[in-house]
Short mmCIF file of C-alpha atoms in Angstrom, two decimals:
data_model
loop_
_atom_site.label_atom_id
_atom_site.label_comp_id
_atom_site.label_asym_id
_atom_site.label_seq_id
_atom_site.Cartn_x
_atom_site.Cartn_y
_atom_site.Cartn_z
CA UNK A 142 77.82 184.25 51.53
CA UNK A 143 76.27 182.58 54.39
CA UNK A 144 74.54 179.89 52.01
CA UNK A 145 78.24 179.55 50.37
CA UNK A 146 79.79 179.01 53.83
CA UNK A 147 77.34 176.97 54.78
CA UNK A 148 77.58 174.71 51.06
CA UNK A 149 81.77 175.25 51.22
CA UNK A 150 81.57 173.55 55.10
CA UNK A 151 79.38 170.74 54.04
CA UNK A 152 81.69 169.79 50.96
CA UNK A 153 84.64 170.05 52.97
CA UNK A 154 83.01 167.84 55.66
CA UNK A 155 81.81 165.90 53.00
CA UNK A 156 85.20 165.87 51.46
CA UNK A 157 87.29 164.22 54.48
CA UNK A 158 84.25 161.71 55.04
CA UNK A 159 84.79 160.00 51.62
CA UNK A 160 89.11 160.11 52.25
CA UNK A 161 88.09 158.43 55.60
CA UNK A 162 87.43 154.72 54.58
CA UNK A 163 87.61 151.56 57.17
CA UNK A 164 90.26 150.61 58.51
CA UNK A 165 90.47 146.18 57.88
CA UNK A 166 92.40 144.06 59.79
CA UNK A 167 94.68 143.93 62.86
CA UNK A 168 96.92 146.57 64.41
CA UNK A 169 100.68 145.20 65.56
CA UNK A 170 99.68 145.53 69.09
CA UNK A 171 96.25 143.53 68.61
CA UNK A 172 98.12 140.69 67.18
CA UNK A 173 101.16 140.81 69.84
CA UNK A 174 98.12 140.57 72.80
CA UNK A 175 96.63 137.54 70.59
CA UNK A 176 100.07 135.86 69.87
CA UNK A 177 100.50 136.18 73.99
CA UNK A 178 97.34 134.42 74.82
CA UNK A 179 97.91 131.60 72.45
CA UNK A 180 101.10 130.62 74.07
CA UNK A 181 100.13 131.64 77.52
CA UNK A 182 97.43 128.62 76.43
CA UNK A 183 99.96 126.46 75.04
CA UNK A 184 102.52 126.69 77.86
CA UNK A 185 99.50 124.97 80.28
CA UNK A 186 97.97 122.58 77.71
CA UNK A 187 101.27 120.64 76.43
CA UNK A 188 102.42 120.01 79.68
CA UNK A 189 99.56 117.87 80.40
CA UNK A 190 99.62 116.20 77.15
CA UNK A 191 103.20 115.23 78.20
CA UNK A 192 102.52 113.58 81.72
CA UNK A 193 99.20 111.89 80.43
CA UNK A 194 101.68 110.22 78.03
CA UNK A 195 104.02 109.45 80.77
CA UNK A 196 101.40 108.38 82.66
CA UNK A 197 99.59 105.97 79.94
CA UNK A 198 103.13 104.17 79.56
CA UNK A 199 103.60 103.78 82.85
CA UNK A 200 100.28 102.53 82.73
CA UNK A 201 100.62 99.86 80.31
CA UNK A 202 104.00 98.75 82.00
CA UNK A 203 102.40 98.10 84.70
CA UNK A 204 99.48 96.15 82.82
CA UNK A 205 101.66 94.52 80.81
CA UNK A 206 103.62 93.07 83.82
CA UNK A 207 100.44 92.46 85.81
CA UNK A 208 99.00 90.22 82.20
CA UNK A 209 102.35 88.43 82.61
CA UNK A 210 101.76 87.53 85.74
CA UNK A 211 98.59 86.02 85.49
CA UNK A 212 99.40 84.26 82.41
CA UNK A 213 102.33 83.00 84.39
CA UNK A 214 99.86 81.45 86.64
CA UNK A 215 97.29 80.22 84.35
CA UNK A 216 99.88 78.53 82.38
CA UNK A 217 101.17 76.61 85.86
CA UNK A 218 97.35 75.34 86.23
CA UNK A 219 96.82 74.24 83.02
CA UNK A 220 99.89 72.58 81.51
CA UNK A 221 100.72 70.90 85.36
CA UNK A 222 104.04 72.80 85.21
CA UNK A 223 106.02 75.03 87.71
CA UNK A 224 106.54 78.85 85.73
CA UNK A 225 108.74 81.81 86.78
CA UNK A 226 108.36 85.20 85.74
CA UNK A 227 112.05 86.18 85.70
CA UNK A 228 112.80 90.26 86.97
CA UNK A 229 115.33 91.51 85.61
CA UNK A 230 115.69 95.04 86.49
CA UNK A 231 119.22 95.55 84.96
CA UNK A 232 117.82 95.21 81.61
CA UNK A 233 114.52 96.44 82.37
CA UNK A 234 112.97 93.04 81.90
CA UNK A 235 110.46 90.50 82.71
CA UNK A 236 109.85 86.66 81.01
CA UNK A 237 107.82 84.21 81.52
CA UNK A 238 109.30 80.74 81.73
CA UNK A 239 108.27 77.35 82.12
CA UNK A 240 109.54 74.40 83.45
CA UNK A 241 110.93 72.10 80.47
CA UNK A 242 110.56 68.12 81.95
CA UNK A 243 109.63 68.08 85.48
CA UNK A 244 110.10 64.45 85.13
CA UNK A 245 113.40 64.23 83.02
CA UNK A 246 115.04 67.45 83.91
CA UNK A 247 113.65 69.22 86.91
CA UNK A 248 114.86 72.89 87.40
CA UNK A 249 115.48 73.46 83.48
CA UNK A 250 113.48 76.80 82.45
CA UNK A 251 112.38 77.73 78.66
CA UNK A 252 110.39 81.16 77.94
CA UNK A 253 107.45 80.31 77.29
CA UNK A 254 106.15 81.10 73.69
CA UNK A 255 104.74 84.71 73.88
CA UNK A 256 101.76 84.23 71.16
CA UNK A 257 99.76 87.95 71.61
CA UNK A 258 102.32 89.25 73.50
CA UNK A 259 103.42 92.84 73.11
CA UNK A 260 106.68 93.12 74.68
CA UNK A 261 108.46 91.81 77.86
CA UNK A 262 110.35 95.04 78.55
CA UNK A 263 109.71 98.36 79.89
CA UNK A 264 109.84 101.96 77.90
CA UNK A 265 113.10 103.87 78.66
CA UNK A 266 111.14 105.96 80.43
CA UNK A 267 110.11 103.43 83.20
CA UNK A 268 111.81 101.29 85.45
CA UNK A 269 111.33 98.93 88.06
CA UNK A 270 111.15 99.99 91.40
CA UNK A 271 111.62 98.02 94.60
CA UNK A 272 111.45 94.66 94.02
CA UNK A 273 110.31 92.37 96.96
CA UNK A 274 109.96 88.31 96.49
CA UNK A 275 109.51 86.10 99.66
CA UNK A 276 112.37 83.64 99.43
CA UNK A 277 111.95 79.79 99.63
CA UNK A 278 114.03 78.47 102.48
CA UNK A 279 116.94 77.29 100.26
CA UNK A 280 117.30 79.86 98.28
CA UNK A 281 119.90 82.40 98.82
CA UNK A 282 118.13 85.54 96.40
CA UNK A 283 115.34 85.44 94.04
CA UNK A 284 114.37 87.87 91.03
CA UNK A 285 111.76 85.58 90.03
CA UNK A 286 108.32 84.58 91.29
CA UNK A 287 107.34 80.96 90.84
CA UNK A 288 103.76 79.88 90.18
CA UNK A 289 103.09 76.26 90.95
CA UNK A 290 100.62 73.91 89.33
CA UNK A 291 98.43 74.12 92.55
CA UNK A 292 98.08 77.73 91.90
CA UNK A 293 99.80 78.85 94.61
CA UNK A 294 102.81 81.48 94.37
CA UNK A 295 106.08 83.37 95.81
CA UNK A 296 104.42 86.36 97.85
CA UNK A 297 106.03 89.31 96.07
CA UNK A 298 105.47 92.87 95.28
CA UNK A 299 106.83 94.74 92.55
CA UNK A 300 106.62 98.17 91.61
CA UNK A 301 107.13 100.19 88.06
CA UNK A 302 108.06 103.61 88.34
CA UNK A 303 108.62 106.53 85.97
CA UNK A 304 110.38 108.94 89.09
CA UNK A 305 107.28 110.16 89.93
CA UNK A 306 104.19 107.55 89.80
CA UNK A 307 104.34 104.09 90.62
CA UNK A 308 102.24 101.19 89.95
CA UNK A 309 102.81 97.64 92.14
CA UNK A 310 102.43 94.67 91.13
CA UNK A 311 101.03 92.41 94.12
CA UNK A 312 100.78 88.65 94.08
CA UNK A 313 99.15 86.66 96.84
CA UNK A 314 101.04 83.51 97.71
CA UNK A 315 98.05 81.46 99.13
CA UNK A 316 95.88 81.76 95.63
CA UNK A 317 98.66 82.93 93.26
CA UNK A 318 96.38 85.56 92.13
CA UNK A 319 97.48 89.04 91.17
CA UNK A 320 96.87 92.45 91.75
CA UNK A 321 97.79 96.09 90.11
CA UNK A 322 97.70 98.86 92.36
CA UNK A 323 98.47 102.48 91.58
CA UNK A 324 101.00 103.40 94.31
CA UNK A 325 103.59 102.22 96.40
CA UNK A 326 102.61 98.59 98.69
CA UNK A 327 104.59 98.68 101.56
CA UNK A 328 103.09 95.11 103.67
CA UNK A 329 103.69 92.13 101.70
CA UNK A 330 101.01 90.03 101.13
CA UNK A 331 100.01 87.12 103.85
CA UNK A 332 100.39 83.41 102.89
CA UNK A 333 96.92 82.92 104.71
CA UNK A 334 93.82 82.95 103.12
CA UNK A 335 90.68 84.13 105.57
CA UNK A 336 88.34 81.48 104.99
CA UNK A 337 85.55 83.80 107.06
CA UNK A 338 86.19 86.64 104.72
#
């Protein structure tokens, strides 16, 4: 009997241990915790994909306004003619134009031909900020900053925004030359240039 208690335990024991297989796969609880994580990650990822979006068109607003302007004044040089680059912050705007026939018809503006050019506008997401031109003495109110053939410009400063950021465009009277910043320029630029500098 003792042998046949011993032999009955073992094939019972042995019984249950081939019933008992592996258990493959996931329980509901396992997949809940890993369905957590994954959007625990998603909720802090995406956000960032958003305002590096936001921030890239801002971004290219601002370069494309800042490429304007310099064309503005390279154009001025080269061709011997007065240009504007027109603001128009209504439309969320900005052209280049160049005087037609100094000669003929002084004050007469065309755009100038925009060969390479991506746009002249801003995404709906971005608009101009404050706009700041130094006026000439006759003029009343400006939204446009002329470049002269001597290379010389209106001071001005202006500044795309998406509500958050802002990028300023920054354009030095005495050389005409201009400048992108990231961020708001509150001192307009000086019609001196510092010869000692």
């Amino acid at each position: 009997m003792g042998g046949n208690g011993v032999d009955r335990d073992l094939g019972t024991t042995r019984f249950f241990r081939q019933r008992r297989k592996p258990l493959h796969g996931f329980t509901l609880i396992e997949m809940m915790v890993v369905l957590m994580l994954i959007a625990v990650a998603a909720g802090m990822i995406v956000p960032r994909f958003v305002d590096r979006a936001a921030t890239a068109a801002l971004r290219e607003a601002g370069r494309d306004l800042y490429t304007t302007a310099r064309r503005a004044r390279e154009h001025a040089v080269t061709r011997r003619r007065p240009c504007r680059l027109v603001i128009d912050a209504q439309r969320g705007r900005f052209d280049l134009l160049v005087e037609d026939d100094p000669t003929r018809r002084p004050g007469q503006y065309r755009p100038v031909r925009r060969a390479g050019a991506r746009r002249s506008g801003l995404d709906r997401s971005i608009r101009f900020g404050r706009i700041r031109i130094a006026l000439p003495d006759d003029a009343e109110s400006a939204r446009f900053i002329q470049f002269d053939p001597m290379g010389m410009a209106t001071a001005a400063i202006v500044e795309v925004t998406d509500g958050r950021r802002t990028w300023s465009l920054v354009v030095e009277p005495g050389t005409g030359r201009a400048r992108l910043i990231d961020g708001e320029v509150d001192e307009m630029p000086a019609g001196r240039i510092d010869l000692d500098a």
